[in-house]
Amino acid sequence: MTKLYVLSGPDMGQSFDVGSEPVYVGRSPHNTIRISDEAVSRRHLKIIRRGHRFFVKDLESENGTFISGREISADVETEVPEGVPIVIGMSVICLGERCLENVRPILDSMELSTRISEESGVFQQHKSMTTQKIMELVYRVSDLMNERLSTDEILDKILEYIFDFLKNIDRGVFLLIDEKTGEISKVASKLRDTTEDASAYCQDVVERVIREGRGVLVPDVETEEEDDLVDTVRLSKIESVMCVPVMSGSQIKGAIYVDSLKEPYGFRREDLSLFTDLGRRAALAVENALLQQTFDGGPGGQTEHLK
């Protein structure tokens, strides 16, 4: 018999049998499976099994149902393969044994099992939507692997996704480095306010991340302990900054940089693990684009600045 696993949220670790009869999931004790998550509706969704296939129907829930990071239409049956995450409220559920192999590593890498909490700097105004937004961001970046896009398009799309996700940042920069020389070979940037200077990002932060292969985060420049890097950030008139390496295995491909120029706490320390994970996913998407470009006989090599 197939099981439904609860992989994050208040009921994390529980599992339930799903047989041939329809299964109702929600916060009310009258459901087949009760999820004690305040962001889950009393009667949230219905799971239907037809042979070896499963279908999910959102029952007009308040916060919606998300499959692979995308919200499904209410009252429409949507097929969901085993091993694919379903997000309801602040909880992630999944059907089948493959959940433990496919989804658990994603949640662990983002520390969702312990850090989807009120401390996160992400979407403070919609805390109940944090899980959905995180999964949506992860899957949007991962899906770039399956699209036939140029490197420039991938960099621009990832920056677009980040700006949708972090509402309090003013500037984002995606840099790639040349594997042979170690020099920056491509720079893509995005600004919240187009009057700002995209090229004025703190290069010392980027250089440290590329040199050390680990993320740098300064949530509030005024409260950080004094050191050379914090002094440089302060002199650059940046209130908060986060930068993570773009890595494939142990090889550094570049860096993703975001900062806030007007207000501190554009993000919190809990966001660093999420963006470190995104950096690795972004590296795979970039590698795929470069490989495709090689097959297509496209150009390469020159440093480019994209805005």
GROMACS .gro file of N, CA and C in nm, residues 27-144:
model
  354
   27ARG      N    1  -0.720   2.023   0.822
   27ARG     CA    2  -0.696   2.050   0.964
   27ARG      C    3  -0.805   1.991   1.053
   28SER      N    4  -0.923   1.969   0.999
   28SER     CA    5  -1.034   1.916   1.078
   28SER      C    6  -1.011   1.769   1.112
   29PRO      N    7  -1.052   1.726   1.232
   29PRO     CA    8  -1.039   1.583   1.268
   29PRO      C    9  -1.132   1.493   1.187
   30HIS      N   10  -1.223   1.550   1.111
   30HIS     CA   11  -1.316   1.471   1.030
   30HIS      C   12  -1.254   1.427   0.897
   31ASN      N   13  -1.130   1.468   0.868
   31ASN     CA   14  -1.062   1.425   0.747
   31ASN      C   15  -1.003   1.285   0.764
   32THR      N   16  -0.976   1.219   0.651
   32THR     CA   17  -0.906   1.091   0.656
   32THR      C   18  -0.768   1.109   0.718
   33ILE      N   19  -0.698   1.215   0.677
   33ILE     CA   20  -0.567   1.250   0.732
   33ILE      C   21  -0.575   1.391   0.787
   34ARG      N   22  -0.549   1.403   0.916
   34ARG     CA   23  -0.554   1.535   0.979
   34ARG      C   24  -0.413   1.594   0.984
   35ILE      N   25  -0.398   1.718   0.936
   35ILE     CA   26  -0.271   1.791   0.941
   35ILE      C   27  -0.291   1.909   1.036
   36SER      N   28  -0.219   1.908   1.146
   36SER     CA   29  -0.238   2.011   1.250
   36SER      C   30  -0.151   2.133   1.221
   37ASP      N   31  -0.176   2.194   1.106
   37ASP     CA   32  -0.102   2.310   1.058
   37ASP      C   33  -0.204   2.422   1.042
   38GLU      N   34  -0.186   2.533   1.114
   38GLU     CA   35  -0.285   2.640   1.112
   38GLU      C   36  -0.303   2.703   0.975
   39ALA      N   37  -0.202   2.689   0.887
   39ALA     CA   38  -0.213   2.745   0.753
   39ALA      C   39  -0.285   2.651   0.656
   40VAL      N   40  -0.319   2.531   0.702
   40VAL     CA   41  -0.394   2.434   0.622
   40VAL      C   42  -0.543   2.454   0.650
   41SER      N   43  -0.624   2.449   0.545
   41SER     CA   44  -0.769   2.465   0.561
   41SER      C   45  -0.830   2.345   0.631
   42ARG      N   46  -0.949   2.366   0.687
   42ARG     CA   47  -1.015   2.256   0.761
   42ARG      C   48  -1.035   2.136   0.668
   43ARG      N   49  -1.073   2.158   0.546
   43ARG     CA   50  -1.086   2.053   0.445
   43ARG      C   51  -1.007   2.103   0.324
   44HIS      N   52  -0.882   2.060   0.311
   44HIS     CA   53  -0.789   2.125   0.219
   44HIS      C   54  -0.783   2.059   0.082
   45LEU      N   55  -0.765   1.928   0.078
   45LEU     CA   56  -0.751   1.862  -0.052
   45LEU      C   57  -0.801   1.719  -0.047
   46LYS      N   58  -0.820   1.664  -0.165
   46LYS     CA   59  -0.867   1.527  -0.182
   46LYS      C   60  -0.768   1.452  -0.269
   47ILE      N   61  -0.732   1.331  -0.229
   47ILE     CA   62  -0.642   1.246  -0.307
   47ILE      C   63  -0.721   1.128  -0.361
   48ILE      N   64  -0.714   1.109  -0.492
   48ILE     CA   65  -0.787   0.999  -0.557
   48ILE      C   66  -0.687   0.906  -0.622
   49ARG      N   67  -0.706   0.777  -0.602
   49ARG     CA   68  -0.618   0.678  -0.665
   49ARG      C   69  -0.695   0.604  -0.775
   50ARG      N   70  -0.634   0.596  -0.892
   50ARG     CA   71  -0.690   0.520  -1.003
   50ARG      C   72  -0.581   0.425  -1.054
   51GLY      N   73  -0.590   0.301  -1.015
   51GLY     CA   74  -0.486   0.205  -1.051
   51GLY      C   75  -0.356   0.242  -0.981
   52HIS      N   76  -0.253   0.268  -1.061
   52HIS     CA   77  -0.124   0.308  -1.005
   52HIS      C   78  -0.102   0.459  -1.015
   53ARG      N   79  -0.206   0.533  -1.049
   53ARG     CA   80  -0.194   0.678  -1.066
   53ARG      C   81  -0.268   0.751  -0.954
   54PHE      N   82  -0.214   0.867  -0.917
   54PHE     CA   83  -0.275   0.948  -0.810
   54PHE      C   84  -0.312   1.085  -0.864
   55PHE      N   85  -0.425   1.136  -0.816
   55PHE     CA   86  -0.473   1.268  -0.855
   55PHE      C   87  -0.507   1.347  -0.728
   56VAL      N   88  -0.480   1.477  -0.732
   56VAL     CA   89  -0.507   1.564  -0.618
   56VAL      C   90  -0.604   1.673  -0.662
   57LYS      N   91  -0.702   1.702  -0.577
   57LYS     CA   92  -0.796   1.811  -0.603
   57LYS      C   93  -0.795   1.905  -0.482
   58ASP      N   94  -0.760   2.031  -0.508
   58ASP     CA   95  -0.767   2.132  -0.402
   58ASP      C   96  -0.914   2.168  -0.379
   59LEU      N   97  -0.956   2.166  -0.253
   59LEU     CA   98  -1.097   2.188  -0.220
   59LEU      C   99  -1.122   2.335  -0.184
   60GLU      N  100  -1.077   2.425  -0.273
   60GLU     CA  101  -1.093   2.569  -0.255
   60GLU      C  102  -1.034   2.613  -0.121
   61SER      N  103  -0.914   2.564  -0.091
   61SER     CA  104  -0.846   2.598   0.033
   61SER      C  105  -0.805   2.745   0.033
   62GLU      N  106  -0.784   2.800   0.152
   62GLU     CA  107  -0.751   2.943   0.163
   62GLU      C  108  -0.613   2.974   0.107
   63ASN      N  109  -0.515   2.889   0.138
   63ASN     CA  110  -0.377   2.916   0.097
   63ASN      C  111  -0.331   2.834  -0.023
   64GLY      N  112  -0.419   2.754  -0.080
   64GLY     CA  113  -0.386   2.683  -0.202
   64GLY      C  114  -0.305   2.556  -0.181
   65THR      N  115  -0.291   2.482  -0.290
   65THR     CA  116  -0.211   2.359  -0.293
   65THR      C  117  -0.108   2.373  -0.405
   66PHE      N  118   0.017   2.340  -0.374
   66PHE     CA  119   0.127   2.357  -0.468
   66PHE      C  120   0.192   2.223  -0.496
   67ILE      N  121   0.208   2.190  -0.623
   67ILE     CA  122   0.276   2.068  -0.665
   67ILE      C  123   0.399   2.108  -0.745
   68SER      N  124   0.515   2.057  -0.703
   68SER     CA  125   0.643   2.095  -0.766
   68SER      C  126   0.660   2.246  -0.771
   69GLY      N  127   0.614   2.314  -0.666
   69GLY     CA  128   0.634   2.457  -0.656
   69GLY      C  129   0.533   2.542  -0.731
   70ARG      N  130   0.431   2.479  -0.794
   70ARG     CA  131   0.332   2.555  -0.870
   70ARG      C  132   0.192   2.530  -0.814
   71GLU      N  133   0.116   2.639  -0.802
   71GLU     CA  134  -0.018   2.628  -0.747
   71GLU      C  135  -0.111   2.562  -0.848
   72ILE      N  136  -0.192   2.468  -0.801
   72ILE     CA  137  -0.287   2.400  -0.889
   72ILE      C  138  -0.422   2.468  -0.877
   73SER      N  139  -0.505   2.452  -0.979
   73SER     CA  140  -0.638   2.511  -0.980
   73SER      C  141  -0.729   2.438  -0.882
   74ALA      N  142  -0.816   2.512  -0.817
   74ALA     CA  143  -0.910   2.451  -0.723
   74ALA      C  144  -1.016   2.372  -0.797
   75ASP      N  145  -1.058   2.264  -0.734
   75ASP     CA  146  -1.166   2.179  -0.786
   75ASP      C  147  -1.134   2.115  -0.921
   76VAL      N  148  -1.007   2.107  -0.955
   76VAL     CA  149  -0.963   2.038  -1.077
   76VAL      C  150  -0.868   1.926  -1.037
   77GLU      N  151  -0.892   1.807  -1.085
   77GLU     CA  152  -0.804   1.695  -1.053
   77GLU      C  153  -0.671   1.711  -1.127
   78THR      N  154  -0.562   1.706  -1.052
   78THR     CA  155  -0.428   1.720  -1.108
   78THR      C  156  -0.348   1.595  -1.074
   79GLU      N  157  -0.293   1.530  -1.177
   79GLU     CA  158  -0.215   1.409  -1.150
   79GLU      C  159  -0.084   1.446  -1.082
   80VAL      N  160  -0.048   1.368  -0.983
   80VAL     CA  161   0.078   1.390  -0.912
   80VAL      C  162   0.154   1.258  -0.906
   81PRO      N  163   0.272   1.251  -0.966
   81PRO     CA  164   0.352   1.128  -0.960
   81PRO      C  165   0.403   1.104  -0.819
   82GLU      N  166   0.434   0.980  -0.788
   82GLU     CA  167   0.495   0.950  -0.659
   82GLU      C  168   0.631   1.017  -0.651
   83GLY      N  169   0.665   1.064  -0.531
   83GLY     CA  170   0.795   1.126  -0.511
   83GLY      C  171   0.800   1.274  -0.539
   84VAL      N  172   0.684   1.335  -0.574
   84VAL     CA  173   0.679   1.478  -0.605
   84VAL      C  174   0.619   1.551  -0.485
   85PRO      N  175   0.681   1.660  -0.438
   85PRO     CA  176   0.631   1.730  -0.319
   85PRO      C  177   0.499   1.802  -0.342
   86ILE      N  178   0.414   1.796  -0.241
   86ILE     CA  179   0.287   1.869  -0.238
   86ILE      C  180   0.294   1.960  -0.117
   87VAL      N  181   0.277   2.091  -0.139
   87VAL     CA  182   0.287   2.187  -0.029
   87VAL      C  183   0.148   2.239   0.005
   88ILE      N  184   0.111   2.225   0.132
   88ILE     CA  185  -0.015   2.280   0.183
   88ILE      C  186   0.019   2.356   0.311
   89GLY      N  187  -0.019   2.484   0.315
   89GLY     CA  188   0.015   2.565   0.431
   89GLY      C  189   0.165   2.569   0.451
   90MET      N  190   0.209   2.536   0.573
   90MET     CA  191   0.351   2.533   0.604
   90MET      C  192   0.406   2.391   0.599
   91SER      N  193   0.332   2.298   0.545
   91SER     CA  194   0.369   2.157   0.545
   91SER      C  195   0.398   2.106   0.404
   92VAL      N  196   0.493   2.013   0.396
   92VAL     CA  197   0.524   1.945   0.271
   92VAL      C  198   0.488   1.798   0.289
   93ILE      N  199   0.401   1.748   0.200
   93ILE     CA  200   0.363   1.608   0.202
   93ILE      C  201   0.402   1.546   0.069
   94CYS      N  202   0.404   1.413   0.064
   94CYS     CA  203   0.451   1.346  -0.057
   94CYS      C  204   0.401   1.203  -0.057
   95LEU      N  205   0.372   1.151  -0.176
   95LEU     CA  206   0.323   1.014  -0.191
   95LEU      C  207   0.434   0.920  -0.236
   96GLY      N  208   0.445   0.806  -0.172
   96GLY     CA  209   0.537   0.702  -0.220
   96GLY      C  210   0.675   0.704  -0.157
   97GLU      N  211   0.743   0.591  -0.167
   97GLU     CA  212   0.875   0.574  -0.107
   97GLU      C  213   0.978   0.670  -0.166
   98ARG      N  214   0.960   0.708  -0.291
   98ARG     CA  215   1.058   0.794  -0.355
   98ARG      C  216   1.065   0.933  -0.292
   99CYS      N  217   0.966   0.967  -0.207
   99CYS     CA  218   0.971   1.095  -0.137
   99CYS      C  219   1.099   1.107  -0.056
  100LEU      N  220   1.134   1.000   0.012
  100LEU     CA  221   1.250   1.003   0.101
  100LEU      C  222   1.378   1.026   0.023
  101GLU      N  223   1.380   0.979  -0.102
  101GLU     CA  224   1.499   0.994  -0.186
  101GLU      C  225   1.499   1.127  -0.261
  102ASN      N  226   1.380   1.169  -0.309
  102ASN     CA  227   1.374   1.285  -0.398
  102ASN      C  228   1.357   1.418  -0.324
  103VAL      N  229   1.272   1.421  -0.223
  103VAL     CA  230   1.234   1.547  -0.161
  103VAL      C  231   1.310   1.577  -0.033
  104ARG      N  232   1.337   1.475   0.047
  104ARG     CA  233   1.404   1.497   0.174
  104ARG      C  234   1.536   1.573   0.159
  105PRO      N  235   1.621   1.540   0.059
  105PRO     CA  236   1.746   1.616   0.045
  105PRO      C  237   1.723   1.764   0.018
  106ILE      N  238   1.615   1.798  -0.057
  106ILE     CA  239   1.584   1.939  -0.083
  106ILE      C  240   1.552   2.010   0.047
  107LEU      N  241   1.468   1.948   0.129
  107LEU     CA  242   1.429   2.011   0.254
  107LEU      C  243   1.547   2.023   0.349
  108ASP      N  244   1.630   1.920   0.353
  108ASP     CA  245   1.745   1.924   0.442
  108ASP      C  246   1.843   2.033   0.400
  109SER      N  247   1.866   2.046   0.269
  109SER     CA  248   1.963   2.144   0.222
  109SER      C  249   1.917   2.286   0.252
  110MET      N  250   1.786   2.307   0.255
  110MET     CA  251   1.733   2.440   0.284
  110MET      C  252   1.701   2.456   0.432
  111GLU      N  253   1.720   2.348   0.509
  111GLU     CA  254   1.694   2.348   0.652
  111GLU      C  255   1.548   2.383   0.682
  112LEU      N  256   1.459   2.341   0.592
  112LEU     CA  257   1.318   2.369   0.615
  112LEU      C  258   1.264   2.297   0.737
  113SER      N  259   1.321   2.179   0.765
  113SER     CA  260   1.267   2.099   0.874
  113SER      C  261   1.282   2.167   1.009
  114THR      N  262   1.378   2.260   1.020
  114THR     CA  263   1.397   2.328   1.147
  114THR      C  264   1.386   2.479   1.137
  115ARG      N  265   1.389   2.534   1.014
  115ARG     CA  266   1.400   2.679   1.003
  115ARG      C  267   1.291   2.746   0.921
  116ILE      N  268   1.182   2.677   0.894
  116ILE     CA  269   1.065   2.749   0.842
  116ILE      C  270   0.997   2.806   0.965
  117SER      N  271   1.040   2.921   1.006
  117SER     CA  272   0.995   2.976   1.133
  117SER      C  273   0.976   3.125   1.120
  118GLU      N  274   0.935   3.186   1.230
  118GLU     CA  275   0.911   3.329   1.229
  118GLU      C  276   1.040   3.408   1.218
  119GLU      N  277   1.155   3.341   1.228
  119GLU     CA  278   1.282   3.412   1.220
  119GLU      C  279   1.323   3.440   1.076
  120SER      N  280   1.261   3.371   0.979
  120SER     CA  281   1.305   3.388   0.840
  120SER      C  282   1.278   3.529   0.791
  121GLY      N  283   1.371   3.584   0.713
  121GLY     CA  284   1.354   3.716   0.657
  121GLY      C  285   1.272   3.714   0.529
  122VAL      N  286   1.228   3.596   0.485
  122VAL     CA  287   1.159   3.582   0.359
  122VAL      C  288   1.009   3.600   0.379
  123PHE      N  289   0.949   3.692   0.305
  123PHE     CA  290   0.804   3.710   0.303
  123PHE      C  291   0.744   3.722   0.443
  124GLN      N  292   0.798   3.818   0.520
  124GLN     CA  293   0.745   3.840   0.655
  124GLN      C  294   0.597   3.873   0.653
  125GLN      N  295   0.551   3.938   0.545
  125GLN     CA  296   0.411   3.978   0.542
  125GLN      C  297   0.318   3.862   0.508
  126HIS      N  298   0.372   3.748   0.463
  126HIS     CA  299   0.289   3.632   0.430
  126HIS      C  300   0.358   3.507   0.481
  127LYS      N  301   0.371   3.496   0.613
  127LYS     CA  302   0.447   3.385   0.670
  127LYS      C  303   0.387   3.250   0.633
  128SER      N  304   0.255   3.244   0.621
  128SER     CA  305   0.193   3.116   0.589
  128SER      C  306   0.228   3.069   0.449
  129MET      N  307   0.281   3.160   0.365
  129MET     CA  308   0.314   3.123   0.228
  129MET      C  309   0.462   3.093   0.211
  130THR      N  310   0.539   3.099   0.319
  130THR     CA  311   0.684   3.083   0.308
  130THR      C  312   0.723   2.951   0.242
  131THR      N  313   0.663   2.842   0.286
  131THR     CA  314   0.699   2.712   0.231
  131THR      C  315   0.672   2.706   0.082
  132GLN      N  316   0.553   2.752   0.041
  132GLN     CA  317   0.520   2.750  -0.100
  132GLN      C  318   0.620   2.832  -0.181
  133LYS      N  319   0.655   2.950  -0.131
  133LYS     CA  320   0.744   3.039  -0.204
  133LYS      C  321   0.884   2.981  -0.215
  134ILE      N  322   0.930   2.916  -0.109
  134ILE     CA  323   1.062   2.853  -0.114
  134ILE      C  324   1.064   2.742  -0.217
  135MET      N  325   0.963   2.655  -0.212
  135MET     CA  326   0.959   2.543  -0.306
  135MET      C  327   0.942   2.595  -0.449
  136GLU      N  328   0.864   2.700  -0.466
  136GLU     CA  329   0.847   2.757  -0.600
  136GLU      C  330   0.980   2.809  -0.653
  137LEU      N  331   1.055   2.879  -0.569
  137LEU     CA  332   1.184   2.933  -0.612
  137LEU      C  333   1.279   2.820  -0.650
  138VAL      N  334   1.287   2.717  -0.565
  138VAL     CA  335   1.376   2.605  -0.593
  138VAL      C  336   1.341   2.537  -0.725
  139TYR      N  337   1.212   2.513  -0.747
  139TYR     CA  338   1.172   2.443  -0.869
  139TYR      C  339   1.183   2.531  -0.993
  140ARG      N  340   1.163   2.660  -0.978
  140ARG     CA  341   1.179   2.749  -1.094
  140ARG      C  342   1.324   2.749  -1.141
  141VAL      N  343   1.417   2.754  -1.045
  141VAL     CA  344   1.559   2.750  -1.082
  141VAL      C  345   1.595   2.613  -1.139
  142SER      N  346   1.547   2.506  -1.075
  142SER     CA  347   1.578   2.371  -1.122
  142SER      C  348   1.523   2.346  -1.262
  143ASP      N  349   1.405   2.402  -1.290
  143ASP     CA  350   1.341   2.379  -1.421
  143ASP      C  351   1.418   2.442  -1.536
  144LEU      N  352   1.506   2.537  -1.507
  144LEU     CA  353   1.586   2.598  -1.613
  144LEU      C  354   1.675   2.496  -1.681
   0.00000   0.00000   0.00000
